[in-house]
Tab-separated table of C-alpha atoms in Angstrom:
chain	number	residue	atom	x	y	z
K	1	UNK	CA	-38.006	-58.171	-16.573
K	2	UNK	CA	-37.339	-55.254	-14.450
K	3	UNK	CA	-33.618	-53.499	-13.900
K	4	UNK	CA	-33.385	-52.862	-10.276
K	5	UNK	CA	-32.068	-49.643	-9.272
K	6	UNK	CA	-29.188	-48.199	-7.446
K	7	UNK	CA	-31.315	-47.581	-4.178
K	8	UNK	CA	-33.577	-50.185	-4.084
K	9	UNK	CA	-29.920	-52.153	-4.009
K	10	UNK	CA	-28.501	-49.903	-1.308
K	11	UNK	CA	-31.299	-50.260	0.954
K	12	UNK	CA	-31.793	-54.073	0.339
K	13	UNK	CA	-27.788	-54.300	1.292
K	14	UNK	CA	-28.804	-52.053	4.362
K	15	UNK	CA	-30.932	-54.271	5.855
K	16	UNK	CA	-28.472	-57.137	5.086
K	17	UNK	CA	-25.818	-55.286	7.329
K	18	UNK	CA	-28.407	-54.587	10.155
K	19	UNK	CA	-30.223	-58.382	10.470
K	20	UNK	CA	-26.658	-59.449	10.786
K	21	UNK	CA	-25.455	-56.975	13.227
K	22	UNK	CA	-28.647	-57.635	15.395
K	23	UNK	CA	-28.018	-61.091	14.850
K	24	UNK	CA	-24.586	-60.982	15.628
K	25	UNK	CA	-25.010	-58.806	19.000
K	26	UNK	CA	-27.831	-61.519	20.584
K	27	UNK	CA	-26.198	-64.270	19.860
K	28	UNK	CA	-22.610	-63.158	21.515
K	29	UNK	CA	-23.477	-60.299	23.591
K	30	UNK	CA	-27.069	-61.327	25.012
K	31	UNK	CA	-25.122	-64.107	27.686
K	32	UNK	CA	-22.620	-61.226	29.001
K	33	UNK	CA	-25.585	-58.967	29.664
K	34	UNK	CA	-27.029	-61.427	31.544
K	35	UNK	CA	-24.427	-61.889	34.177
K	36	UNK	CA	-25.316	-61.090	37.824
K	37	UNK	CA	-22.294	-60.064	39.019
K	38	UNK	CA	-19.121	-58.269	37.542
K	39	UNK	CA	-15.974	-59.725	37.263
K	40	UNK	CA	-14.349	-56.409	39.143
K	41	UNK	CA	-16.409	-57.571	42.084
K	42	UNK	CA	-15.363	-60.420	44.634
K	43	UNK	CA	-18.598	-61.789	46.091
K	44	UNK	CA	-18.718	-64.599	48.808
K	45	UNK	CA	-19.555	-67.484	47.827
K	46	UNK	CA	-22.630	-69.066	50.044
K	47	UNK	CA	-23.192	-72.844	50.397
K	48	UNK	CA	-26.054	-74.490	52.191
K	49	UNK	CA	-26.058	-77.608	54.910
K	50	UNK	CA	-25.835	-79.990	51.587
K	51	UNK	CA	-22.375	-77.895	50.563
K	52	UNK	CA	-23.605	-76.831	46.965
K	53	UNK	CA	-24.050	-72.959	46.097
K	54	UNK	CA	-26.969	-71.484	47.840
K	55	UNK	CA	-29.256	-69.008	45.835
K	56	UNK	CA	-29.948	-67.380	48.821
K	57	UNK	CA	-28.398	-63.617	48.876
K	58	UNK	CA	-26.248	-62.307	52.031
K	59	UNK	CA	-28.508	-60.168	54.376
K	60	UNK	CA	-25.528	-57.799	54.737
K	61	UNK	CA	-23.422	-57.170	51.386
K	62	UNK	CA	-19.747	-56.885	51.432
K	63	UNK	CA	-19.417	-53.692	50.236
K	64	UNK	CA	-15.932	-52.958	50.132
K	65	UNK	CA	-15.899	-49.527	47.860
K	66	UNK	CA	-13.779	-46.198	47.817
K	67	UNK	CA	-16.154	-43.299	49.659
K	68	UNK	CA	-17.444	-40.596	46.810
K	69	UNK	CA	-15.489	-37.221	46.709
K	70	UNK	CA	-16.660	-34.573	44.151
K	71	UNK	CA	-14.409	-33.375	41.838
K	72	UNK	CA	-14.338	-29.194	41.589
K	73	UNK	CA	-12.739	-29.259	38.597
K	74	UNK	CA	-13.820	-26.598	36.485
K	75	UNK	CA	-17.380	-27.238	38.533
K	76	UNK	CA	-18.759	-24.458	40.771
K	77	UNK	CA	-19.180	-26.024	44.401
K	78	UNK	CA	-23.146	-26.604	44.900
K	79	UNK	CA	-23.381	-25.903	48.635
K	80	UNK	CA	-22.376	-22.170	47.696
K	81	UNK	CA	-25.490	-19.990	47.803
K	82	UNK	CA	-26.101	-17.808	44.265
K	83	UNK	CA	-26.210	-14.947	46.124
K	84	UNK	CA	-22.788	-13.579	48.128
K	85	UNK	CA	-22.761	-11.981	51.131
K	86	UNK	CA	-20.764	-9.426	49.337
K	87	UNK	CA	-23.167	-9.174	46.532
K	88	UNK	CA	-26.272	-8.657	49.360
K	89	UNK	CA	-23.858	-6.578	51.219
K	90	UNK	CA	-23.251	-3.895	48.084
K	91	UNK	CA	-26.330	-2.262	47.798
K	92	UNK	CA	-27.624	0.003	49.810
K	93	UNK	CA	-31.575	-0.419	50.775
K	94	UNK	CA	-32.213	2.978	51.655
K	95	UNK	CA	-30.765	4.383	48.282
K	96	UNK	CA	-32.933	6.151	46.249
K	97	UNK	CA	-34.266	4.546	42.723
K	98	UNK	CA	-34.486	6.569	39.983
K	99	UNK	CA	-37.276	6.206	37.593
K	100	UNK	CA	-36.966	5.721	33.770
K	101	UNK	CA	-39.769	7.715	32.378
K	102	UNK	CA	-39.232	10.921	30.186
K	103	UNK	CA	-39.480	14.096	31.399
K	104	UNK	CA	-41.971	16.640	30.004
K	105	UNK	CA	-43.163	20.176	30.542
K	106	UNK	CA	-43.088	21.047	34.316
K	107	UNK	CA	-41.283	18.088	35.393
K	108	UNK	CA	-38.153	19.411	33.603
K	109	UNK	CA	-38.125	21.870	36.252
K	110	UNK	CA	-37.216	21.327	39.928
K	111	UNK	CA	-39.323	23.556	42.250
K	112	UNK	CA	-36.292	25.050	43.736
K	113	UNK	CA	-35.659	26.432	40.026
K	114	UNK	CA	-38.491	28.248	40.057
K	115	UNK	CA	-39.909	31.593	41.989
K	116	UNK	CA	-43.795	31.787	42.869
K	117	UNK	CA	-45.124	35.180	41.410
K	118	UNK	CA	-48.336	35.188	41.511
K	119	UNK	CA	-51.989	33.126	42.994
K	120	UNK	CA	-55.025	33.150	41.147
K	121	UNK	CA	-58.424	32.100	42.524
K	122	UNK	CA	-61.455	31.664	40.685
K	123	UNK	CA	-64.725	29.974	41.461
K	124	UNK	CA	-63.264	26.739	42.720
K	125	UNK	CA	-60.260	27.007	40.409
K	126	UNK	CA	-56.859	27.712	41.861
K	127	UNK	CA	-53.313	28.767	39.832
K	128	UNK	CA	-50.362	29.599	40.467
K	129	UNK	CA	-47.868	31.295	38.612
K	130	UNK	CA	-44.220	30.132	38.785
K	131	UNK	CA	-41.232	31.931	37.049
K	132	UNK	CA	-37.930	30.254	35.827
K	133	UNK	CA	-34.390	31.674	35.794
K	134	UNK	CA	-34.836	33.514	32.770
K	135	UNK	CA	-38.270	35.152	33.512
K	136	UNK	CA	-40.373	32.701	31.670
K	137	UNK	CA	-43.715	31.960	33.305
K	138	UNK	CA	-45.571	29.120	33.582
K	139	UNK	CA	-49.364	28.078	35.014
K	140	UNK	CA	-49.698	25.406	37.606
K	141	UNK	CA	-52.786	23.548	39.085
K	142	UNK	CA	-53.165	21.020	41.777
K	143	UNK	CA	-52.237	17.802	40.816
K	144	UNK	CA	-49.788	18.810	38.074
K	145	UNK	CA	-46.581	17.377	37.815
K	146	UNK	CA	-43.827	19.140	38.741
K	147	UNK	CA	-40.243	18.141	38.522
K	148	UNK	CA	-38.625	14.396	38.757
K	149	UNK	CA	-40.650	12.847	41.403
K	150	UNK	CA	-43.224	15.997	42.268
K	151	UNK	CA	-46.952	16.670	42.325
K	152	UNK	CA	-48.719	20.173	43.301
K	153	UNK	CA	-50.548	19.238	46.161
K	154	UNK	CA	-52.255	22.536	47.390
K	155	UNK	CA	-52.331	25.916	46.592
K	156	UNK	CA	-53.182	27.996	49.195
K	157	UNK	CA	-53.688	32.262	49.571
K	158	UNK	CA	-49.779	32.496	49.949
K	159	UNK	CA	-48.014	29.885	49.425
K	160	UNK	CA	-48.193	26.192	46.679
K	161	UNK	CA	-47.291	22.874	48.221
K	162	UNK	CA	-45.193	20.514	46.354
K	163	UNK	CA	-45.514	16.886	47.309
K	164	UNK	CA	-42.196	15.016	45.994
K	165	UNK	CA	-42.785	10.985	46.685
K	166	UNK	CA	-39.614	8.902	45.983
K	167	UNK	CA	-39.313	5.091	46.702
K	168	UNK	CA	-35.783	3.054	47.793
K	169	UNK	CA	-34.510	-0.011	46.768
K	170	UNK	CA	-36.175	-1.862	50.231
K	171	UNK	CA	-39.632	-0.364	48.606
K	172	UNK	CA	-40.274	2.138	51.298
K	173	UNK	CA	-41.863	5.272	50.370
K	174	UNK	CA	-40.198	8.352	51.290
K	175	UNK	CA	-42.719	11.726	51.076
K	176	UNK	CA	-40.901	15.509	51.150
K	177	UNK	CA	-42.832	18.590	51.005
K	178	UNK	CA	-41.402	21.964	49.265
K	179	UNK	CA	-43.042	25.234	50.113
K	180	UNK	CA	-43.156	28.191	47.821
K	181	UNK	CA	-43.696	30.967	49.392
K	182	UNK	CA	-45.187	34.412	47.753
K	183	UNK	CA	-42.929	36.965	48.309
K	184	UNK	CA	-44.349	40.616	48.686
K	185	UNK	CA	-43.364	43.010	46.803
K	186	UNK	CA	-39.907	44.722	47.177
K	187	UNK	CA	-38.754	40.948	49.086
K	188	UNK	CA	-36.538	38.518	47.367
Protein backbone atom coordinates (compact mmCIF):
# COMPACT_ATOMS: atom_id res chain seq x y z
CA UNK A 1 0.00 0.00 0.00
CA UNK A 2 0.84 3.51 -0.68
CA UNK A 3 2.66 6.09 2.00
CA UNK A 4 0.78 9.26 1.71
CA UNK A 5 2.74 12.30 1.58
CA UNK A 6 3.29 15.40 3.52
CA UNK A 7 1.03 17.56 1.10
CA UNK A 8 -1.45 15.40 0.05
CA UNK A 9 -1.96 15.43 4.17
CA UNK A 10 -1.79 19.21 4.39
CA UNK A 11 -4.24 19.84 1.81
CA UNK A 12 -6.66 16.99 2.91
CA UNK A 13 -6.43 18.80 6.60
CA UNK A 14 -7.12 22.11 4.57
CA UNK A 15 -10.22 21.27 3.39
CA UNK A 16 -11.11 19.77 6.83
CA UNK A 17 -10.61 23.36 8.37
CA UNK A 18 -12.63 25.08 5.53
CA UNK A 19 -15.99 22.54 5.34
CA UNK A 20 -16.04 23.25 9.00
CA UNK A 21 -15.60 26.90 8.96
CA UNK A 22 -18.30 27.15 6.14
CA UNK A 23 -20.23 24.91 8.12
CA UNK A 24 -19.79 26.61 11.17
CA UNK A 25 -20.58 30.28 9.69
CA UNK A 26 -24.26 29.01 8.06
CA UNK A 27 -25.32 27.36 10.69
CA UNK A 28 -24.71 30.36 13.43
CA UNK A 29 -24.27 33.32 11.36
CA UNK A 30 -26.85 32.67 8.38
CA UNK A 31 -30.09 33.65 11.07
CA UNK A 32 -28.28 37.10 12.14
CA UNK A 33 -27.87 38.00 8.48
CA UNK A 34 -31.22 37.52 8.00
CA UNK A 35 -32.62 40.03 10.38
CA UNK A 36 -34.68 42.95 9.00
CA UNK A 37 -33.97 45.38 11.28
CA UNK A 38 -30.92 46.31 13.59
CA UNK A 39 -30.97 46.22 17.06
CA UNK A 40 -29.45 50.07 17.12
CA UNK A 41 -32.73 50.96 15.48
CA UNK A 42 -36.16 51.52 17.38
CA UNK A 43 -38.91 50.81 14.86
CA UNK A 44 -42.72 51.16 15.66
CA UNK A 45 -44.33 48.48 16.10
CA UNK A 46 -47.69 48.26 13.75
CA UNK A 47 -50.75 46.14 14.70
CA UNK A 48 -53.82 45.63 12.60
CA UNK A 49 -57.82 45.84 13.64
CA UNK A 50 -57.26 42.02 15.01
CA UNK A 51 -54.22 43.55 17.43
CA UNK A 52 -51.41 41.10 16.13
CA UNK A 53 -48.21 42.58 14.26
CA UNK A 54 -49.06 43.85 10.88
CA UNK A 55 -46.56 43.10 7.95
CA UNK A 56 -47.56 46.07 6.47
CA UNK A 57 -44.53 48.80 6.40
CA UNK A 58 -45.14 52.59 7.64
CA UNK A 59 -45.74 54.91 4.56
CA UNK A 60 -43.55 57.48 6.33
CA UNK A 61 -40.36 55.99 8.25
CA UNK A 62 -39.25 57.33 11.50
CA UNK A 63 -36.12 58.41 10.63
CA UNK A 64 -34.64 59.84 13.54
CA UNK A 65 -30.71 60.15 12.38
CA UNK A 66 -27.79 62.73 13.01
CA UNK A 67 -27.55 65.08 9.57
CA UNK A 68 -24.09 64.13 7.52
CA UNK A 69 -21.13 66.63 7.99
CA UNK A 70 -17.87 65.91 6.05
CA UNK A 71 -14.93 65.57 7.80
CA UNK A 72 -11.78 67.86 6.24
CA UNK A 73 -9.45 66.07 7.94
CA UNK A 74 -6.45 65.72 6.05
CA UNK A 75 -9.16 65.78 2.89
CA UNK A 76 -9.02 68.66 0.38
CA UNK A 77 -12.62 70.33 0.36
CA UNK A 78 -14.37 69.14 -3.08
CA UNK A 79 -16.40 72.27 -3.83
CA UNK A 80 -12.88 74.07 -4.32
CA UNK A 81 -12.20 74.47 -8.04
CA UNK A 82 -8.48 72.91 -9.21
CA UNK A 83 -7.70 75.94 -10.57
CA UNK A 84 -7.19 79.30 -8.11
CA UNK A 85 -8.03 82.50 -8.92
CA UNK A 86 -4.53 83.27 -7.97
CA UNK A 87 -3.11 80.57 -10.08
CA UNK A 88 -5.40 82.03 -13.33
CA UNK A 89 -4.54 85.39 -12.06
CA UNK A 90 -0.42 84.80 -12.34
CA UNK A 91 0.14 84.60 -15.79
CA UNK A 92 0.09 87.03 -18.01
CA UNK A 93 -1.85 86.29 -21.53
CA UNK A 94 -0.18 88.74 -23.51
CA UNK A 95 3.40 87.48 -22.51
CA UNK A 96 5.44 86.33 -25.05
CA UNK A 97 6.29 82.34 -25.39
CA UNK A 98 9.47 81.40 -26.20
CA UNK A 99 10.08 78.54 -28.45
CA UNK A 100 12.33 75.48 -27.71
CA UNK A 101 13.95 74.74 -30.96
CA UNK A 102 17.80 75.15 -31.58
CA UNK A 103 19.19 77.84 -33.14
CA UNK A 104 21.27 77.52 -36.33
CA UNK A 105 23.12 79.63 -38.85
CA UNK A 106 21.27 82.99 -39.39
CA UNK A 107 18.92 82.62 -36.65
CA UNK A 108 21.83 83.02 -34.17
CA UNK A 109 21.84 86.45 -35.30
CA UNK A 110 19.26 89.17 -34.51
CA UNK A 111 18.78 91.56 -37.48
CA UNK A 112 19.62 94.49 -35.39
CA UNK A 113 23.21 92.71 -35.10
CA UNK A 114 23.75 92.93 -38.41
CA UNK A 115 24.49 95.90 -41.16
CA UNK A 116 23.06 95.47 -44.86
CA UNK A 117 26.08 95.96 -47.32
CA UNK A 118 25.21 95.05 -50.27
CA UNK A 119 21.84 93.82 -52.91
CA UNK A 120 22.30 91.51 -55.57
CA UNK A 121 19.79 90.88 -58.37
CA UNK A 122 19.92 88.31 -60.85
CA UNK A 123 17.38 86.89 -63.24
CA UNK A 124 14.63 86.39 -60.71
CA UNK A 125 17.11 85.75 -57.90
CA UNK A 126 17.52 88.30 -55.16
CA UNK A 127 20.50 88.49 -52.19
CA UNK A 128 21.42 90.36 -49.85
CA UNK A 129 24.48 90.74 -48.11
CA UNK A 130 24.47 91.31 -44.32
CA UNK A 131 27.65 91.99 -42.17
CA UNK A 132 28.10 91.11 -38.39
CA UNK A 133 30.03 93.01 -35.71
CA UNK A 134 33.21 91.68 -36.63
CA UNK A 135 33.01 92.14 -40.47
CA UNK A 136 31.95 88.67 -41.31
CA UNK A 137 29.50 88.43 -44.19
CA UNK A 138 26.84 86.40 -44.79
CA UNK A 139 24.19 85.69 -47.96
CA UNK A 140 20.51 85.97 -47.40
CA UNK A 141 17.43 85.03 -49.60
CA UNK A 142 13.77 85.45 -49.14
CA UNK A 143 12.36 83.13 -46.95
CA UNK A 144 15.51 82.42 -44.91
CA UNK A 145 15.48 82.38 -41.39
CA UNK A 146 16.82 84.96 -39.62
CA UNK A 147 17.16 85.31 -35.93
CA UNK A 148 14.77 83.79 -32.99
CA UNK A 149 11.41 84.24 -34.42
CA UNK A 150 12.42 85.94 -38.08
CA UNK A 151 11.91 85.23 -41.77
CA UNK A 152 13.30 87.47 -44.83
CA UNK A 153 10.29 88.50 -46.34
CA UNK A 154 11.38 90.82 -49.29
CA UNK A 155 14.28 92.18 -50.63
CA UNK A 156 13.82 95.09 -52.41
CA UNK A 157 16.46 97.72 -54.58
CA UNK A 158 17.37 99.34 -51.12
CA UNK A 159 16.32 97.96 -48.44
CA UNK A 160 15.47 93.69 -46.96
CA UNK A 161 12.33 93.18 -44.93
CA UNK A 162 12.43 91.04 -41.95
CA UNK A 163 9.15 89.53 -40.88
CA UNK A 164 9.53 88.47 -37.01
CA UNK A 165 6.07 86.45 -36.01
CA UNK A 166 5.87 85.68 -32.24
CA UNK A 167 2.77 84.08 -30.51
CA UNK A 168 1.51 84.79 -26.55
CA UNK A 169 0.34 82.62 -24.10
CA UNK A 170 -3.68 83.61 -25.14
CA UNK A 171 -2.43 82.21 -28.79
CA UNK A 172 -2.59 85.49 -30.55
CA UNK A 173 -0.17 86.14 -33.17
CA UNK A 174 1.83 89.15 -32.92
CA UNK A 175 3.72 90.19 -36.55
CA UNK A 176 6.81 93.03 -36.38
CA UNK A 177 8.60 94.13 -39.35
CA UNK A 178 12.50 95.24 -39.25
CA UNK A 179 13.84 97.29 -42.10
CA UNK A 180 17.41 97.27 -43.21
CA UNK A 181 18.21 99.91 -44.90
CA UNK A 182 21.35 100.24 -47.51
CA UNK A 183 23.36 102.85 -46.49
CA UNK A 184 25.34 104.83 -49.25
CA UNK A 185 28.52 105.13 -49.16
CA UNK A 186 30.37 107.48 -46.69
CA UNK A 187 26.73 107.05 -44.28
CA UNK A 188 26.71 105.03 -41.18
Amino acid sequence: MKKLTPSFLKMLNNIKNLSLSLSFIFTIGWPMSIQAVPESVNAPEITSANGQPSLDLPLTPDVSSTAFSYQLEGRPDPFRPFITEKAKNDTNMDELVESEETLTGMQLFEPSQLKLVAIVFEDNAELAMVEDASGQGYAIRPGMKIGKKGIVASIDPNQVIIEETSLTRAGKQLTNNTVMHLKKKGEE
